[in-house]
Coordinates of C-alpha atoms in Angstrom, one line a residue:
Q104 CA -20.5 -24.3 -17.1
F105 CA -17.6 -22.4 -15.5
K106 CA -15.4 -24.2 -13.0
S107 CA -15.0 -21.0 -11.0
P108 CA -16.5 -17.4 -10.8
T109 CA -15.5 -15.6 -14.0
R110 CA -16.4 -12.7 -16.2
L111 CA -17.2 -12.3 -19.9
E112 CA -15.2 -9.6 -21.7
C113 CA -13.9 -8.6 -25.1
M114 CA -10.6 -7.2 -26.2
M115 CA -10.6 -3.4 -26.3
Q116 CA -9.5 -3.4 -29.9
D117 CA -12.6 -5.5 -30.8
Y118 CA -15.1 -2.9 -29.5
P119 CA -14.5 -0.2 -32.2
L120 CA -15.2 -2.9 -34.9
T121 CA -18.8 -3.0 -33.6
L122 CA -19.1 0.8 -34.4
K123 CA -17.7 0.8 -37.9
E124 CA -21.2 1.0 -39.5
D125 CA -22.2 3.9 -37.1
D126 CA -21.4 7.2 -38.8
E127 CA -22.0 9.1 -35.5
A128 CA -19.7 6.9 -33.4
R129 CA -16.6 8.6 -32.1
V130 CA -13.8 6.5 -31.0
G131 CA -10.7 8.0 -29.3
V132 CA -7.5 6.8 -27.9
T133 CA -5.3 8.1 -25.1
V134 CA -1.6 7.8 -25.7
F135 CA 0.8 8.1 -22.7
E136 CA 4.4 7.4 -22.4
D137 CA 5.4 4.2 -20.6
A138 CA 8.0 4.0 -17.9
S139 CA 10.9 4.6 -20.3
Y140 CA 11.5 8.0 -18.8
E141 CA 12.4 6.5 -15.5
A142 CA 14.7 4.0 -17.1
T143 CA 16.5 6.3 -19.5
E144 CA 16.6 9.6 -17.5
L145 CA 16.5 8.4 -13.9
G146 CA 18.2 5.0 -14.1
M147 CA 15.2 3.4 -12.4
P148 CA 13.7 0.5 -14.6
C149 CA 10.0 0.0 -14.1
V150 CA 8.0 -2.8 -15.7
T151 CA 4.5 -1.2 -15.1
H152 CA 3.0 0.8 -17.9
R153 CA 1.3 4.1 -16.8
L154 CA -2.0 3.4 -18.5
Y155 CA -2.2 -0.3 -18.2
A156 CA -1.6 -1.2 -14.6
P157 CA -4.1 -3.8 -13.5
A158 CA -4.4 -4.9 -9.9
K159 CA -4.9 -8.6 -9.9
N160 CA -1.9 -10.3 -8.2
N161 CA -1.1 -10.6 -4.5
L162 CA 2.3 -9.5 -3.4
A163 CA 3.6 -13.1 -2.9
E164 CA 2.9 -13.7 -6.6
A165 CA 3.8 -10.2 -7.9
A166 CA 7.2 -9.8 -6.3
P167 CA 8.9 -12.7 -8.2
K168 CA 7.4 -11.4 -11.4
A169 CA 8.8 -7.9 -10.9
A170 CA 12.2 -9.4 -10.0
K171 CA 12.2 -11.1 -13.4
G172 CA 11.2 -7.9 -15.3
I173 CA 7.7 -9.1 -15.8
P174 CA 4.7 -6.7 -15.2
D175 CA 3.6 -7.7 -11.7
A176 CA 0.0 -6.4 -11.8
S177 CA -0.1 -5.7 -8.1
T178 CA -2.1 -3.2 -6.1
T179 CA 1.3 -1.6 -5.1
S180 CA 2.3 -1.0 -8.7
T181 CA -1.2 0.1 -9.7
E182 CA -1.2 2.9 -7.1
M183 CA 2.4 4.0 -8.0
A184 CA 1.3 4.2 -11.6
I185 CA -1.5 6.6 -10.7
Y186 CA 1.0 8.9 -8.9
A187 CA 3.4 8.7 -11.9
C188 CA 0.7 9.6 -14.3
N189 CA -0.4 12.7 -12.4
A190 CA 3.2 13.8 -11.6
L191 CA 4.3 13.5 -15.2
M192 CA 1.2 15.4 -16.4
L193 CA 2.0 18.3 -14.1
Q194 CA 5.6 18.3 -15.2
S195 CA 4.5 18.4 -18.8
I196 CA 2.6 21.7 -18.3
G197 CA 5.6 23.3 -16.6
C198 CA 5.1 22.5 -12.9
Q199 CA 8.3 21.9 -10.9
V200 CA 7.5 18.4 -9.6
A201 CA 10.4 16.4 -8.2
D202 CA 11.4 13.3 -10.0
A203 CA 10.7 9.9 -8.6
R204 CA 12.7 8.1 -5.9
L205 CA 13.5 4.4 -6.1
T206 CA 11.7 2.6 -3.2
S207 CA 10.6 -0.9 -2.4
W208 CA 7.2 -1.9 -1.0
G209 CA 5.9 -5.5 -0.7
G210 CA 9.2 -6.7 -2.1
I211 CA 8.7 -4.7 -5.4
S212 CA 11.3 -2.0 -6.2
Q213 CA 10.1 0.7 -8.5
P214 CA 10.0 4.5 -9.0
E215 CA 7.9 6.3 -6.5
W216 CA 6.7 9.8 -7.6
P217 CA 5.0 12.4 -5.3
H218 CA 1.7 11.1 -4.2
I219 CA -0.5 13.3 -6.5
V220 CA -4.2 12.5 -6.9
L221 CA -6.3 14.6 -9.3
L222 CA -9.9 13.6 -8.9
P223 CA -12.3 13.8 -11.9
R224 CA -14.2 16.8 -10.5
F225 CA -11.0 18.7 -10.3
C226 CA -9.8 17.9 -13.8
P227 CA -11.6 15.3 -16.0
L228 CA -9.4 16.0 -19.1
F229 CA -5.7 16.6 -19.6
S230 CA -6.6 19.5 -21.9
R231 CA -8.0 21.4 -18.9
L232 CA -5.1 20.8 -16.5
A233 CA -3.3 24.0 -17.5
D234 CA -6.5 26.0 -16.7
R235 CA -6.2 24.7 -13.1
F236 CA -2.6 25.8 -12.7
R237 CA -2.4 29.2 -14.2
D238 CA 1.2 29.9 -13.4
P239 CA 2.8 26.4 -13.5
A240 CA 6.3 27.7 -13.3
Q241 CA 5.7 28.8 -9.7
V242 CA 4.4 25.3 -8.7
R243 CA 7.0 23.4 -6.7
I244 CA 6.2 19.9 -5.2
S245 CA 8.9 18.0 -3.4
A246 CA 9.6 14.3 -3.8
T247 CA 8.0 13.3 -0.5
S248 CA 4.9 15.3 -0.9
A249 CA 1.2 14.2 -1.3
L250 CA -1.4 16.3 -3.0
V251 CA -5.1 15.5 -3.4
L252 CA -7.4 17.9 -5.4
D253 CA -11.1 17.6 -5.8
G254 CA -13.7 20.0 -7.2
D255 CA -13.6 23.4 -8.8
V256 CA -10.2 24.6 -7.5
V257 CA -7.8 26.9 -9.4
F258 CA -4.2 27.7 -8.5
D259 CA -3.2 31.3 -9.5
G260 CA 0.1 32.0 -7.7
P261 CA 3.1 30.4 -6.1
V262 CA 2.7 26.9 -4.7
T263 CA 5.4 25.4 -2.5
L264 CA 4.5 22.0 -1.1
D265 CA 6.9 19.8 0.9
G266 CA 4.4 17.6 2.7
A267 CA 0.7 16.5 2.4
L268 CA -2.1 18.8 1.3
E269 CA -5.7 18.0 0.4
V270 CA -8.0 20.6 -1.1
R271 CA -11.6 19.8 -1.7
A272 CA -14.4 22.0 -3.0
S273 CA -18.0 20.7 -2.8
P274 CA -20.4 21.1 -5.7
G275 CA -21.4 24.8 -6.1
V276 CA -18.2 26.0 -4.6
Q277 CA -15.4 27.8 -6.6
V278 CA -12.0 28.2 -5.0
E279 CA -9.1 30.3 -6.3
V280 CA -5.9 29.6 -4.4
V281 CA -3.5 32.6 -4.7
S282 CA -0.7 31.0 -2.7
V283 CA 0.4 27.7 -1.0
D284 CA 3.3 27.4 1.4
V285 CA 2.9 24.1 3.3
T286 CA 5.5 21.9 5.0
N287 CA 4.8 18.8 7.0
R288 CA 5.5 15.0 7.0
G289 CA 2.0 13.9 6.3
G290 CA 2.8 12.2 3.0
E291 CA 5.1 9.5 4.3
F292 CA 4.4 5.7 4.1
Q293 CA 5.5 2.9 6.3
P294 CA 5.9 -0.8 5.4
V295 CA 3.3 -3.4 6.2
A296 CA 3.8 -7.2 6.1
P297 CA 1.1 -8.8 3.8
D298 CA 0.5 -11.4 6.5
D299 CA 0.1 -9.0 9.4
T300 CA -3.6 -9.5 10.3
T301 CA -3.4 -6.6 12.9
V302 CA -3.4 -4.3 9.9
S303 CA -6.4 -3.6 7.7
E304 CA -6.5 -5.6 4.4
P305 CA -6.4 -2.5 2.1
F306 CA -3.0 -1.8 3.4
R307 CA -1.7 -5.4 3.6
I308 CA -2.3 -5.9 -0.1
R309 CA -0.3 -2.8 -0.9
G310 CA 2.6 -3.5 1.4
F311 CA 2.5 0.0 2.9
R312 CA 0.2 2.4 4.8
P313 CA 0.3 6.0 5.9
A314 CA 2.9 6.6 8.6
A315 CA 2.1 7.9 12.0
S316 CA 3.1 11.4 10.7
A317 CA 0.0 11.3 8.4
V318 CA -1.8 13.2 11.2
E319 CA 0.2 16.3 10.0
R320 CA -1.6 16.2 6.6
L321 CA -3.3 19.6 6.0
V322 CA -6.9 19.2 4.8
C323 CA -8.9 22.2 3.5
V324 CA -12.6 21.5 2.7
F325 CA -14.8 24.2 1.2
D326 CA -18.5 23.2 1.5
S327 CA -20.3 26.6 1.7
P328 CA -21.8 27.7 -1.7
G329 CA -20.0 30.6 -3.2
A330 CA -16.6 31.7 -4.7
F331 CA -13.6 32.1 -2.4
R332 CA -10.2 33.5 -2.9
V333 CA -7.8 31.9 -0.4
A334 CA -4.2 31.6 0.7
I335 CA -3.0 28.3 2.2
S336 CA -0.2 27.9 4.8
N337 CA 0.7 25.5 7.6
D338 CA -2.0 27.3 9.6
G339 CA -4.7 26.4 7.1
A340 CA -6.7 28.3 4.5
E341 CA -7.1 32.0 4.9
V342 CA -10.1 33.4 3.0
L343 CA -9.0 36.7 1.4
S344 CA -12.4 37.4 -0.2
S345 CA -15.7 35.7 -1.0
A346 CA -18.7 36.2 -3.1

C-alpha cells in the first residue's frame, strides 16, 4: 500500500535487458553534449543537461539547488534546455544562431538561448534537419528571437530573424520559404512571481511569461492543401507561386 500517489517505473538501462533474446529488437541511443559548451566557451555554467531536464520541482525548491550547483529540475530549466537543444542543433548544421545570454528567471541564473521550437511534424529526426534548411550559412537568428516551426516547411534562401516568427503548415500542405526578413519584439519574456495568483499557473511555475510585446509576433499559418513558394517579411507571407 502506497502512502501517497506514486508510479511504477524501471530504469532506462534495464529495459534493453528485456530485449536481449529478441533478434529483431533494435535499441538506439541519442548522445548530446551537456552544458559544457556554455561553461567553457561562454563562461556561463549551467547544471541542467540538455537531454535530461525533468520538470518536477517548484521554484522555491529549485532555486536553492541551482545556487549550490545541483540540477534543479524546474520547469524553467526544462524549457531553457529545449531552446538550447534546438539552437545548438541549428548551429551544428551551419546556421548562424546567436549564442546564449545569461539570464535569471524564478531565482535561477542560466544560459538562455533563442527560443527555438522545432515540432515533430517539422523535423522528427536530427538527420533530416539539414533538408529543412538548404542553405544554413544564410540563416541568421538573433539572441532575442523566437522561432516556432511546424509541418512540411523548407527554407531555401536567406533567413534574417530578429524577433518572433511562427510558421505552421497543416497536413497536406508543403511550404518552401525562399526568404525571411523579420524584425519585432515578440520573443521577449517578463518576470512573474511564483505567488502572484493574478497570473495563470503555467507562467507562475516558470517564473516568466511572454511580455506585452508578444503581440508583435508574426504568425504564418498555411492550411489550404497544396504546395506554396513564399517570402516572409514584417508584412506577412507573400505567396510567390502555388500548385
